[in-house]
Tab-separated table of C-alpha atoms in Angstrom:
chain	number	residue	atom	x	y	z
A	1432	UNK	CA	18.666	19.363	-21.891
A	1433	UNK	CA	20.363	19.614	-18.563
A	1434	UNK	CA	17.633	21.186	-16.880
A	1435	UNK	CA	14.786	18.786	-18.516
A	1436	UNK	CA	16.411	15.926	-16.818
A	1437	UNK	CA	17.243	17.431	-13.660
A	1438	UNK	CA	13.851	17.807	-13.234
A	1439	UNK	CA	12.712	14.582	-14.305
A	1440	UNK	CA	15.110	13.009	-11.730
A	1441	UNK	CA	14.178	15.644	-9.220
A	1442	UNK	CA	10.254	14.593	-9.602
A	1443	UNK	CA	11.127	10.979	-9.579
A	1444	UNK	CA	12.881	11.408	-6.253
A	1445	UNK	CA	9.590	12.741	-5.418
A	1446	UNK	CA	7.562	9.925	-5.864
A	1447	UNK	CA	9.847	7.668	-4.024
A	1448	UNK	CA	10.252	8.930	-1.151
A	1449	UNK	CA	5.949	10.027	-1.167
A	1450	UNK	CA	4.245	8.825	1.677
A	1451	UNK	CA	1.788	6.004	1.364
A	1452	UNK	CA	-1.765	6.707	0.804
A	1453	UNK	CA	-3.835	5.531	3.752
A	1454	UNK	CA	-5.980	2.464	2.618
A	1455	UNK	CA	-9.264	2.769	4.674
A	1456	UNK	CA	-11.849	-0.359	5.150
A	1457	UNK	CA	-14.021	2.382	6.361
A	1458	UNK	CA	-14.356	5.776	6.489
A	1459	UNK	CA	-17.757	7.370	7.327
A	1460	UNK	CA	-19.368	10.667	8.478
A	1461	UNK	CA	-23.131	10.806	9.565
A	1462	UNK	CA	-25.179	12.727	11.891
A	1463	UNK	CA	-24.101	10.239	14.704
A	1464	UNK	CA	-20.465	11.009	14.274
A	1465	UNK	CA	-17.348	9.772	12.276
A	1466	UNK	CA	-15.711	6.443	11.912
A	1467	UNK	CA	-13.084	5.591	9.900
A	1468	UNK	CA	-10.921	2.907	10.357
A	1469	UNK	CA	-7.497	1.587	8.262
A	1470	UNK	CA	-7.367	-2.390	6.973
A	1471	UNK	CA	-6.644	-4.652	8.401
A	1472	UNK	CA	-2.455	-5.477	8.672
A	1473	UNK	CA	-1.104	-9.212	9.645
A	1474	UNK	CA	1.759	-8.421	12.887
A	1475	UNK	CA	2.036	-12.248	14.106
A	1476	UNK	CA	1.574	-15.308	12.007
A	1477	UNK	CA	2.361	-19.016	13.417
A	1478	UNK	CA	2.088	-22.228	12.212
A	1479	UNK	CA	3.807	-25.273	13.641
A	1480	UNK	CA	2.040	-28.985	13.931
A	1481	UNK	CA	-1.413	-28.208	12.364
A	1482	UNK	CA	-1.745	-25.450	14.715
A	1483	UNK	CA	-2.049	-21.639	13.347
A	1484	UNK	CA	-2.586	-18.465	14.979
A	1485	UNK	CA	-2.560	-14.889	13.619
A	1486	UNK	CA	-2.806	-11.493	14.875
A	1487	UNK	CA	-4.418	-8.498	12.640
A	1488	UNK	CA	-3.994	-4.885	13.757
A	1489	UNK	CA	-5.979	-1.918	12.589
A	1490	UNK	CA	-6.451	1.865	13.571
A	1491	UNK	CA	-9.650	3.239	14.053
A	1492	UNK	CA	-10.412	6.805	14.938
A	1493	UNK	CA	-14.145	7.183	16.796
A	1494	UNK	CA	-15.165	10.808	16.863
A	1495	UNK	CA	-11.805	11.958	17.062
A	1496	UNK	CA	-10.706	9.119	19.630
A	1497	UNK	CA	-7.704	6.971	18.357
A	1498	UNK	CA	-7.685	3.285	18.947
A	1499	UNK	CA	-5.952	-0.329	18.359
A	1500	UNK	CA	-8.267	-2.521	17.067
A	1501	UNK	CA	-6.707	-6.530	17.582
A	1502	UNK	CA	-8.092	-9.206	16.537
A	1503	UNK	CA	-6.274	-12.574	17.195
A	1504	UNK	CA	-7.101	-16.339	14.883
A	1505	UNK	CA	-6.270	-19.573	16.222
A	1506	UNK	CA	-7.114	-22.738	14.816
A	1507	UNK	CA	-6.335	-26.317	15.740
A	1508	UNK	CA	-8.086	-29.635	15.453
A	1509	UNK	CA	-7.114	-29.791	19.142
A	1510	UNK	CA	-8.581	-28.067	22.128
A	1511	UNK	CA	-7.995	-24.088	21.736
A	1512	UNK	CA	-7.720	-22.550	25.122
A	1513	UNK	CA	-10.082	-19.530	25.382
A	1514	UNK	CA	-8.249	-15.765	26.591
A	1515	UNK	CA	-10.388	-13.282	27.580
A	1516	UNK	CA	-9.983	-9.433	26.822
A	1517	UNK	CA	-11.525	-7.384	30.124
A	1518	UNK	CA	-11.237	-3.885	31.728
A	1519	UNK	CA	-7.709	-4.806	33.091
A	1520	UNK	CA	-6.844	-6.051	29.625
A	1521	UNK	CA	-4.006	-4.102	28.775
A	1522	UNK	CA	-1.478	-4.437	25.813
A	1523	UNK	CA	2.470	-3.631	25.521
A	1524	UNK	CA	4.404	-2.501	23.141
A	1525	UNK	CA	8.052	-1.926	23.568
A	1526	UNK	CA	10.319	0.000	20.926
A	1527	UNK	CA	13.383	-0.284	19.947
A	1528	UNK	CA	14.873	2.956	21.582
A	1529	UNK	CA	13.873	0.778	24.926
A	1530	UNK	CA	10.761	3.108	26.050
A	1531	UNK	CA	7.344	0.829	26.488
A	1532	UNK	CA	3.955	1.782	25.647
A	1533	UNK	CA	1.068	0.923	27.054
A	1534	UNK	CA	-2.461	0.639	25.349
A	1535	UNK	CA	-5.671	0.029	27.697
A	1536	UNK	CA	-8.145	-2.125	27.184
A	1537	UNK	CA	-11.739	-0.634	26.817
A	1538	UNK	CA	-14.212	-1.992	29.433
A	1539	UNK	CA	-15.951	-4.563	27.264
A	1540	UNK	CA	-15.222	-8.213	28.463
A	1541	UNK	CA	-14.517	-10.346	25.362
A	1542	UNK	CA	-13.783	-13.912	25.626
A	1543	UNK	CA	-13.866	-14.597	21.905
A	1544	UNK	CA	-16.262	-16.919	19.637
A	1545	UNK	CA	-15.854	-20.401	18.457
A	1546	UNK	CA	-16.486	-22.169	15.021
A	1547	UNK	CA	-15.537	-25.112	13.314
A	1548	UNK	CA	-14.849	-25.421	9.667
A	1549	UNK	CA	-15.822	-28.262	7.320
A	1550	UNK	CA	-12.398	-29.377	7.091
A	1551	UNK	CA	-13.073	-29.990	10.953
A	1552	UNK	CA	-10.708	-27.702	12.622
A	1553	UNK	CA	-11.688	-25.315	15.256
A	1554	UNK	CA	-11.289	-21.186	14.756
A	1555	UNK	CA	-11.289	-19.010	17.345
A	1556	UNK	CA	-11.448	-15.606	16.838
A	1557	UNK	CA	-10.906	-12.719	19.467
A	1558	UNK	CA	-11.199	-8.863	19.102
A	1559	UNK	CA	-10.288	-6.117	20.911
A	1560	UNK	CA	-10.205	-2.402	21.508
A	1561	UNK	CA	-7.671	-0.932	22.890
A	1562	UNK	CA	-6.866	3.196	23.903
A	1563	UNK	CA	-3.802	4.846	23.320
A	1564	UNK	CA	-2.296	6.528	26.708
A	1565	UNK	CA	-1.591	10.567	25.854
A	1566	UNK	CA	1.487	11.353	23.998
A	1567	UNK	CA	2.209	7.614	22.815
A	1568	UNK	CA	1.866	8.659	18.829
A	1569	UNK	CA	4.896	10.583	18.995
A	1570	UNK	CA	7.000	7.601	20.416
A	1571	UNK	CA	5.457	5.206	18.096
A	1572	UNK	CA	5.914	7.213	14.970
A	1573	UNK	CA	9.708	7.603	15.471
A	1574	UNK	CA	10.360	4.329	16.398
A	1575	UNK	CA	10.376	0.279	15.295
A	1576	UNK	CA	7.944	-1.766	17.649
A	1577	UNK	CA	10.464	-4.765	18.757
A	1578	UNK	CA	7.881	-7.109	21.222
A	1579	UNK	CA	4.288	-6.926	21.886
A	1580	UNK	CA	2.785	-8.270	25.453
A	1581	UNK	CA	-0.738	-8.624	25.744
A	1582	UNK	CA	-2.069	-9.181	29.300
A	1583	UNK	CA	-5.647	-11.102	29.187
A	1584	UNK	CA	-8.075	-11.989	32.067
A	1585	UNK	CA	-5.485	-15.013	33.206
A	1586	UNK	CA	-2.802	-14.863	31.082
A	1587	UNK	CA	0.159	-12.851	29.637
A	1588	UNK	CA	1.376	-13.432	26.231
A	1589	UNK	CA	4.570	-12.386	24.528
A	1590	UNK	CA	5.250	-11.738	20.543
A	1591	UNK	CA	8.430	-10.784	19.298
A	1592	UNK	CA	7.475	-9.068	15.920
A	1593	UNK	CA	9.560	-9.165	12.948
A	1594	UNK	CA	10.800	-7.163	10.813
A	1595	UNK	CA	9.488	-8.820	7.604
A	1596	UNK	CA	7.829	-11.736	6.749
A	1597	UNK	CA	6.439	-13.660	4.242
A	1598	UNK	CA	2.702	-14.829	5.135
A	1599	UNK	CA	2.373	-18.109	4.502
A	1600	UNK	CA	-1.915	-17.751	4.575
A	1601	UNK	CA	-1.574	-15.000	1.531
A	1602	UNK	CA	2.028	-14.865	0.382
A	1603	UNK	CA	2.121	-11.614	1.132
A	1604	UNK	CA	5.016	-9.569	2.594
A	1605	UNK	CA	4.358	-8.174	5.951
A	1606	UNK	CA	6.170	-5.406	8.022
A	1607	UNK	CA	5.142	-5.414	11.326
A	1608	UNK	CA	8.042	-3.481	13.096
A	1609	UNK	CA	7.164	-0.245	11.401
A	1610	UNK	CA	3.642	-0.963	11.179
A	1611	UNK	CA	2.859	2.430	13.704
A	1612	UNK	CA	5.271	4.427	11.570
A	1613	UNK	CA	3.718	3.884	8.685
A	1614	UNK	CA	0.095	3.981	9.518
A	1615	UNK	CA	-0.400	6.404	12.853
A	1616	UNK	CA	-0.777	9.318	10.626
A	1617	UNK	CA	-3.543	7.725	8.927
A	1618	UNK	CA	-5.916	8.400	12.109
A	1619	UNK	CA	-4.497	11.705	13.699
């Protein structure tokens, strides 16, 4: 009896301590190449006087080359001002065990597109691409992301991420510290 639920506990402590599965929005092999790419993860949510931004991350792996994909919402009944992603785009990261890492920008000048709603507020949305520098997955997979800078055409942003949060767009509960721990392996 001992031994039936040693092991029971045994292959329970299993299962918790499992790695997630990766959750893919696409994953696809043709005779172009291979694609596959995780879904996408809220990092940065804000919402203060009818103004809201948020910031989506997700990895994508292009014929065996790793990369952030970012895409960043705003939307305002007021004038949004526009940030461009171009070749000098770059974007920071820096971890909790103090080391920053740096992800380039690829050379695709992106300055975003604009729509408005039917409730009458303006969206705009901005993606971008950006390459990991060599050896950065073994820093980011043993350590919490604390701030994220992202350096546009004409202006420098700063995000403190969080540990947790509670979305207020989906009421879902959002990690974005370990968010590189987590998912990295997904796409090596």
């Amino acid at each position: 009896m001992k031994s039936i639920i040693t092991s029971l506990l045994f292959l329970f402590s299993l299962s918790l301590f499992a790695q997630k599965t990766c959750d893919y929005s696409v994953n696809v092999t043709d005779s172009i190449g291979t694609y596959k790419a995780t879904k996408e993860y809220m990092i940065s949510e804000k919402n203060f006087a009818g103004n809201s931004s948020y910031i989506f991350y997700s990895l994508a792996l292009t014929d065996g080359l790793p990369t952030l994909n970012v895409q960043l919402i705003q939307k305002s009944k007021e004038f949004i001002k526009a940030n461009c992603f171009d070749k000098n785009s770059k974007l920071f990261l820096q971890l909790n065990n103090g080391k920053i890492i740096t992800l380039l920008h690829i050379d695709q000048e992106n300055c975003g597109t604009m729509l408005r709603d039917d409730k009458g507020f303006d969206n705009r949305i901005i993606s971008g691409q950006f390459m990991f520098m060599k050896d950065s997955f073994a820093e980011l997979k043993s350590s919490p992301v604390s701030m994220m800078r992202i350096k546009y055409l004409t202006d420098t942003e700063d995000y403190v991420l969080k540990k947790e949060f509670k979305s207020e767009l989906n009421d879902e509960i959002y990690q974005p510290e370990t968010y590189f721990m987590n998912t990295i392996r997904c796409i090596e």
